[in-house]
Amino acid sequence: MANQQQIEQQIKEQMCDVCHKMWQLGWVAANDGNVTVKLEDSTFFATPTGISKSFITPEKIVKIDKDGNVLEGLEGYRPSSEIKMHLRCYTEREDVGAVVHAHPPVATGYAVAHKSLDSYNMIETVIALGSIPVTPYGTPSTYEVPDAIAPYLGEHDAVLLMNHGALTVGTDLITAYYRMETLELFAKINLTATLLGGAKEISRDNIDRLISMREGYGVTGKHPGYKKYNDEE
């Protein structure tokens, strides 16, 4: 029992570290963003609603069941109404062990502009994520958002939420967090390339070679292959 408590405490501390990093990087303001982690017994740790990610401490994190009901937590603490979006990720993907939602400003700029990040122009992102689509609009806290992202989760570990923000998933919390980092850096690089006259895509043969290297690098999760979205919009 003590060992399990230690493990859960470590997870909570890691969640706090990720929340603090997101705030320091300017990916969230006020009470924005949410983080969840799946536990071995298929319950979840979730960041509470109404608290800045800069002020999150381990004791403030709540434990919930698959329906979002609070199992453990300080009095009055509950998960965000956006927990439905997180829980849908776990339902759609058995391999997902953590979900990160934030509003990184450049990536969210693409979401607000309704522009997918679907150019295969940066080696690391081709391998790690492939294209990142903008999912259809959904009103926060409703089932519209989970329903909007669900069709994309089978192929993508990162998506842009139309007029809202970004969502990443991973086998563990650090992987999900790294994918948000990769997404935001990719968005910054693409915006810079646009100002310089436009990004130049890698050749299709080399794109396919890069994607085939995922297994050798031990990259987990899903990948869309070579898939475009902006041409469809």
mmCIF file of C-alpha atoms in Angstrom, residues 27-213:
data_model
loop_
_atom_site.group_PDB
_atom_site.id
_atom_site.type_symbol
_atom_site.label_atom_id
_atom_site.label_comp_id
_atom_site.label_asym_id
_atom_site.label_seq_id
_atom_site.Cartn_x
_atom_site.Cartn_y
_atom_site.Cartn_z
ATOM 1 C CA TRP A 27 0.627 28.183 -22.791
ATOM 2 C CA VAL A 28 -2.116 28.917 -20.254
ATOM 3 C CA ALA A 29 -3.538 32.021 -18.579
ATOM 4 C CA ALA A 30 -5.816 32.355 -15.571
ATOM 5 C CA ASN A 31 -7.443 28.932 -15.071
ATOM 6 C CA ASP A 32 -6.846 27.599 -18.605
ATOM 7 C CA GLY A 33 -5.741 24.080 -19.432
ATOM 8 C CA ASN A 34 -6.139 20.624 -17.923
ATOM 9 C CA VAL A 35 -3.957 17.583 -17.316
ATOM 10 C CA THR A 36 -5.045 14.000 -16.608
ATOM 11 C CA VAL A 37 -3.204 10.736 -16.000
ATOM 12 C CA LYS A 38 -4.631 7.220 -16.102
ATOM 13 C CA LEU A 39 -3.800 4.991 -13.128
ATOM 14 C CA GLU A 40 -3.312 1.221 -13.072
ATOM 15 C CA ASP A 41 -6.818 0.592 -11.692
ATOM 16 C CA SER A 42 -8.373 2.631 -14.542
ATOM 17 C CA THR A 43 -9.125 5.600 -12.326
ATOM 18 C CA PHE A 44 -7.615 8.985 -13.167
ATOM 19 C CA PHE A 45 -5.846 11.923 -11.610
ATOM 20 C CA ALA A 46 -7.088 15.283 -12.901
ATOM 21 C CA THR A 47 -6.201 18.903 -12.308
ATOM 22 C CA PRO A 48 -9.047 20.746 -10.571
ATOM 23 C CA THR A 49 -11.178 23.422 -12.152
ATOM 24 C CA GLY A 50 -10.871 27.087 -11.260
ATOM 25 C CA ILE A 51 -7.186 27.070 -10.284
ATOM 26 C CA SER A 52 -4.260 28.540 -12.199
ATOM 27 C CA LYS A 53 -1.736 25.938 -13.318
ATOM 28 C CA SER A 54 0.905 28.051 -11.578
ATOM 29 C CA PHE A 55 -0.775 27.348 -8.218
ATOM 30 C CA ILE A 56 -1.345 23.599 -8.585
ATOM 31 C CA THR A 57 0.046 21.500 -5.720
ATOM 32 C CA PRO A 58 -0.216 17.705 -5.255
ATOM 33 C CA GLU A 59 -2.952 17.809 -2.635
ATOM 34 C CA LYS A 60 -5.196 19.822 -4.981
ATOM 35 C CA ILE A 61 -5.280 17.102 -7.647
ATOM 36 C CA VAL A 62 -8.436 14.992 -7.628
ATOM 37 C CA LYS A 63 -8.961 11.311 -8.371
ATOM 38 C CA ILE A 64 -11.950 10.478 -10.581
ATOM 39 C CA ASP A 65 -13.599 7.449 -12.153
ATOM 40 C CA LYS A 66 -14.276 6.815 -15.853
ATOM 41 C CA ASP A 67 -17.458 8.888 -15.649
ATOM 42 C CA GLY A 68 -15.752 11.903 -14.086
ATOM 43 C CA ASN A 69 -17.085 11.328 -10.561
ATOM 44 C CA VAL A 70 -14.738 12.465 -7.791
ATOM 45 C CA LEU A 71 -13.343 9.568 -5.746
ATOM 46 C CA GLU A 72 -10.744 11.495 -3.764
ATOM 47 C CA GLY A 73 -10.094 15.179 -3.347
ATOM 48 C CA LEU A 74 -10.218 18.174 -1.080
ATOM 49 C CA GLU A 75 -13.693 19.409 -0.218
ATOM 50 C CA GLY A 76 -15.184 21.431 -3.071
ATOM 51 C CA TYR A 77 -12.528 20.372 -5.577
ATOM 52 C CA ARG A 78 -13.668 18.832 -8.831
ATOM 53 C CA PRO A 79 -12.307 18.343 -12.362
ATOM 54 C CA SER A 80 -12.890 20.804 -15.168
ATOM 55 C CA SER A 81 -16.075 20.477 -17.211
ATOM 56 C CA GLU A 82 -13.696 19.698 -20.078
ATOM 57 C CA ILE A 83 -12.951 16.346 -18.449
ATOM 58 C CA LYS A 84 -15.320 14.810 -21.016
ATOM 59 C CA MET A 85 -12.730 15.564 -23.687
ATOM 60 C CA HIS A 86 -9.998 13.808 -21.706
ATOM 61 C CA LEU A 87 -12.095 10.761 -20.893
ATOM 62 C CA ARG A 88 -13.020 10.356 -24.567
ATOM 63 C CA CYS A 89 -9.322 10.086 -25.416
ATOM 64 C CA TYR A 90 -8.930 7.181 -22.992
ATOM 65 C CA THR A 91 -12.056 5.512 -24.341
ATOM 66 C CA GLU A 92 -10.911 5.789 -27.960
ATOM 67 C CA ARG A 93 -7.297 4.805 -27.300
ATOM 68 C CA GLU A 94 -6.309 2.036 -24.882
ATOM 69 C CA ASP A 95 -2.653 3.004 -25.303
ATOM 70 C CA VAL A 96 -3.202 6.521 -23.935
ATOM 71 C CA GLY A 97 -1.984 7.040 -20.384
ATOM 72 C CA ALA A 98 -2.100 10.847 -20.178
ATOM 73 C CA VAL A 99 -3.781 13.824 -21.832
ATOM 74 C CA VAL A 100 -2.635 17.457 -21.911
ATOM 75 C CA HIS A 101 -4.833 20.382 -22.975
ATOM 76 C CA ALA A 102 -3.453 23.917 -23.256
ATOM 77 C CA HIS A 103 -3.632 27.116 -25.297
ATOM 78 C CA PRO A 104 -0.074 27.512 -26.649
ATOM 79 C CA PRO A 105 -0.377 30.859 -28.446
ATOM 80 C CA VAL A 106 1.144 30.131 -31.854
ATOM 81 C CA ALA A 107 -0.443 26.708 -32.282
ATOM 82 C CA THR A 108 -3.730 28.147 -31.040
ATOM 83 C CA GLY A 109 -3.318 30.922 -33.607
ATOM 84 C CA TYR A 110 -3.494 28.228 -36.277
ATOM 85 C CA ALA A 111 -6.572 26.774 -34.577
ATOM 86 C CA VAL A 112 -8.202 30.219 -34.553
ATOM 87 C CA ALA A 113 -7.286 30.735 -38.222
ATOM 88 C CA HIS A 114 -8.711 27.275 -39.019
ATOM 89 C CA LYS A 115 -5.384 26.213 -40.525
ATOM 90 C CA SER A 116 -4.087 22.712 -39.915
ATOM 91 C CA LEU A 117 -0.353 22.217 -39.434
ATOM 92 C CA ASP A 118 -0.142 19.693 -42.241
ATOM 93 C CA SER A 119 3.091 20.631 -44.019
ATOM 94 C CA TYR A 120 5.762 17.927 -43.828
ATOM 95 C CA ASN A 121 8.694 20.324 -43.682
ATOM 96 C CA MET A 122 10.548 19.634 -40.437
ATOM 97 C CA ILE A 123 12.328 16.304 -39.918
ATOM 98 C CA GLU A 124 11.609 15.904 -36.191
ATOM 99 C CA THR A 125 7.908 16.696 -36.532
ATOM 100 C CA VAL A 126 7.479 14.402 -39.529
ATOM 101 C CA ILE A 127 8.731 11.557 -37.342
ATOM 102 C CA ALA A 128 7.019 12.549 -34.095
ATOM 103 C CA LEU A 129 3.587 13.747 -35.182
ATOM 104 C CA GLY A 130 2.969 13.983 -38.920
ATOM 105 C CA SER A 131 0.192 16.418 -39.766
ATOM 106 C CA ILE A 132 -1.820 18.102 -37.009
ATOM 107 C CA PRO A 133 -5.461 18.712 -37.989
ATOM 108 C CA VAL A 134 -7.909 21.336 -36.792
ATOM 109 C CA THR A 135 -10.886 19.446 -35.385
ATOM 110 C CA PRO A 136 -14.455 20.793 -35.879
ATOM 111 C CA TYR A 137 -15.813 23.439 -33.539
ATOM 112 C CA GLY A 138 -17.328 22.305 -30.254
ATOM 113 C CA THR A 139 -18.690 24.269 -27.312
ATOM 114 C CA PRO A 140 -16.452 23.717 -24.254
ATOM 115 C CA SER A 141 -17.867 21.554 -21.442
ATOM 116 C CA THR A 142 -20.315 19.833 -23.820
ATOM 117 C CA TYR A 143 -20.045 16.499 -25.611
ATOM 118 C CA GLU A 144 -19.557 18.434 -28.851
ATOM 119 C CA VAL A 145 -15.796 18.583 -28.240
ATOM 120 C CA PRO A 146 -15.292 14.858 -27.494
ATOM 121 C CA ASP A 147 -17.424 14.011 -30.527
ATOM 122 C CA ALA A 148 -15.364 16.410 -32.678
ATOM 123 C CA ILE A 149 -11.976 14.979 -31.715
ATOM 124 C CA ALA A 150 -12.904 11.281 -31.639
ATOM 125 C CA PRO A 151 -12.588 10.658 -35.421
ATOM 126 C CA TYR A 152 -9.016 12.007 -35.358
ATOM 127 C CA LEU A 153 -7.666 10.089 -32.358
ATOM 128 C CA GLY A 154 -7.149 6.885 -34.323
ATOM 129 C CA GLU A 155 -4.400 8.548 -36.371
ATOM 130 C CA HIS A 156 -3.173 11.535 -34.367
ATOM 131 C CA ASP A 157 -1.474 12.151 -31.017
ATOM 132 C CA ALA A 158 -1.878 15.927 -31.363
ATOM 133 C CA VAL A 159 -4.808 17.977 -32.622
ATOM 134 C CA LEU A 160 -5.775 21.630 -32.794
ATOM 135 C CA LEU A 161 -9.194 22.473 -31.344
ATOM 136 C CA MET A 162 -10.980 24.963 -33.586
ATOM 137 C CA ASN A 163 -11.120 28.441 -31.985
ATOM 138 C CA HIS A 164 -9.958 26.914 -28.710
ATOM 139 C CA GLY A 165 -6.486 25.430 -28.244
ATOM 140 C CA ALA A 166 -4.576 22.174 -28.534
ATOM 141 C CA LEU A 167 -4.732 18.628 -27.211
ATOM 142 C CA THR A 168 -1.996 15.988 -27.000
ATOM 143 C CA VAL A 169 -1.993 12.403 -25.757
ATOM 144 C CA GLY A 170 0.745 9.962 -24.788
ATOM 145 C CA THR A 171 1.478 6.631 -23.176
ATOM 146 C CA ASP A 172 2.601 8.649 -20.156
ATOM 147 C CA LEU A 173 2.468 12.251 -18.999
ATOM 148 C CA ILE A 174 5.946 13.274 -20.121
ATOM 149 C CA THR A 175 5.277 11.942 -23.631
ATOM 150 C CA ALA A 176 1.998 13.878 -23.834
ATOM 151 C CA TYR A 177 3.753 17.019 -22.558
ATOM 152 C CA TYR A 178 6.635 16.652 -25.015
ATOM 153 C CA ARG A 179 4.138 16.403 -27.860
ATOM 154 C CA MET A 180 2.647 19.734 -26.818
ATOM 155 C CA GLU A 181 6.159 21.209 -26.821
ATOM 156 C CA THR A 182 6.809 19.779 -30.279
ATOM 157 C CA LEU A 183 3.478 21.109 -31.549
ATOM 158 C CA GLU A 184 4.088 24.653 -30.351
ATOM 159 C CA LEU A 185 7.671 24.760 -31.650
ATOM 160 C CA PHE A 186 6.477 23.426 -35.010
ATOM 161 C CA ALA A 187 3.817 26.155 -35.137
ATOM 162 C CA LYS A 188 6.438 28.838 -34.390
ATOM 163 C CA ILE A 189 8.764 27.517 -37.090
ATOM 164 C CA ASN A 190 5.948 27.374 -39.646
ATOM 165 C CA LEU A 191 4.870 30.919 -38.864
ATOM 166 C CA THR A 192 8.459 32.122 -39.261
ATOM 167 C CA ALA A 193 8.803 30.218 -42.549
ATOM 168 C CA THR A 194 5.584 31.823 -43.782
ATOM 169 C CA LEU A 195 7.051 35.273 -43.082
ATOM 170 C CA LEU A 196 10.122 34.250 -45.073
ATOM 171 C CA GLY A 197 8.100 33.294 -48.121
ATOM 172 C CA GLY A 198 6.763 29.864 -47.203
ATOM 173 C CA ALA A 199 8.035 26.538 -45.865
ATOM 174 C CA LYS A 200 9.522 24.056 -48.322
ATOM 175 C CA GLU A 201 8.247 20.509 -47.932
ATOM 176 C CA ILE A 202 10.576 17.511 -47.730
ATOM 177 C CA SER A 203 10.418 15.160 -50.742
ATOM 178 C CA ARG A 204 7.804 12.429 -50.509
ATOM 179 C CA ASP A 205 10.429 9.654 -50.606
ATOM 180 C CA ASN A 206 12.264 11.193 -47.684
ATOM 181 C CA ILE A 207 9.001 11.751 -45.780
ATOM 182 C CA ASP A 208 8.197 8.047 -46.108
ATOM 183 C CA ARG A 209 11.722 7.148 -44.967
ATOM 184 C CA LEU A 210 11.395 9.367 -41.904
ATOM 185 C CA ILE A 211 8.028 7.879 -40.938
ATOM 186 C CA SER A 212 9.463 4.359 -41.278
ATOM 187 C CA MET A 213 12.122 5.289 -38.715
#
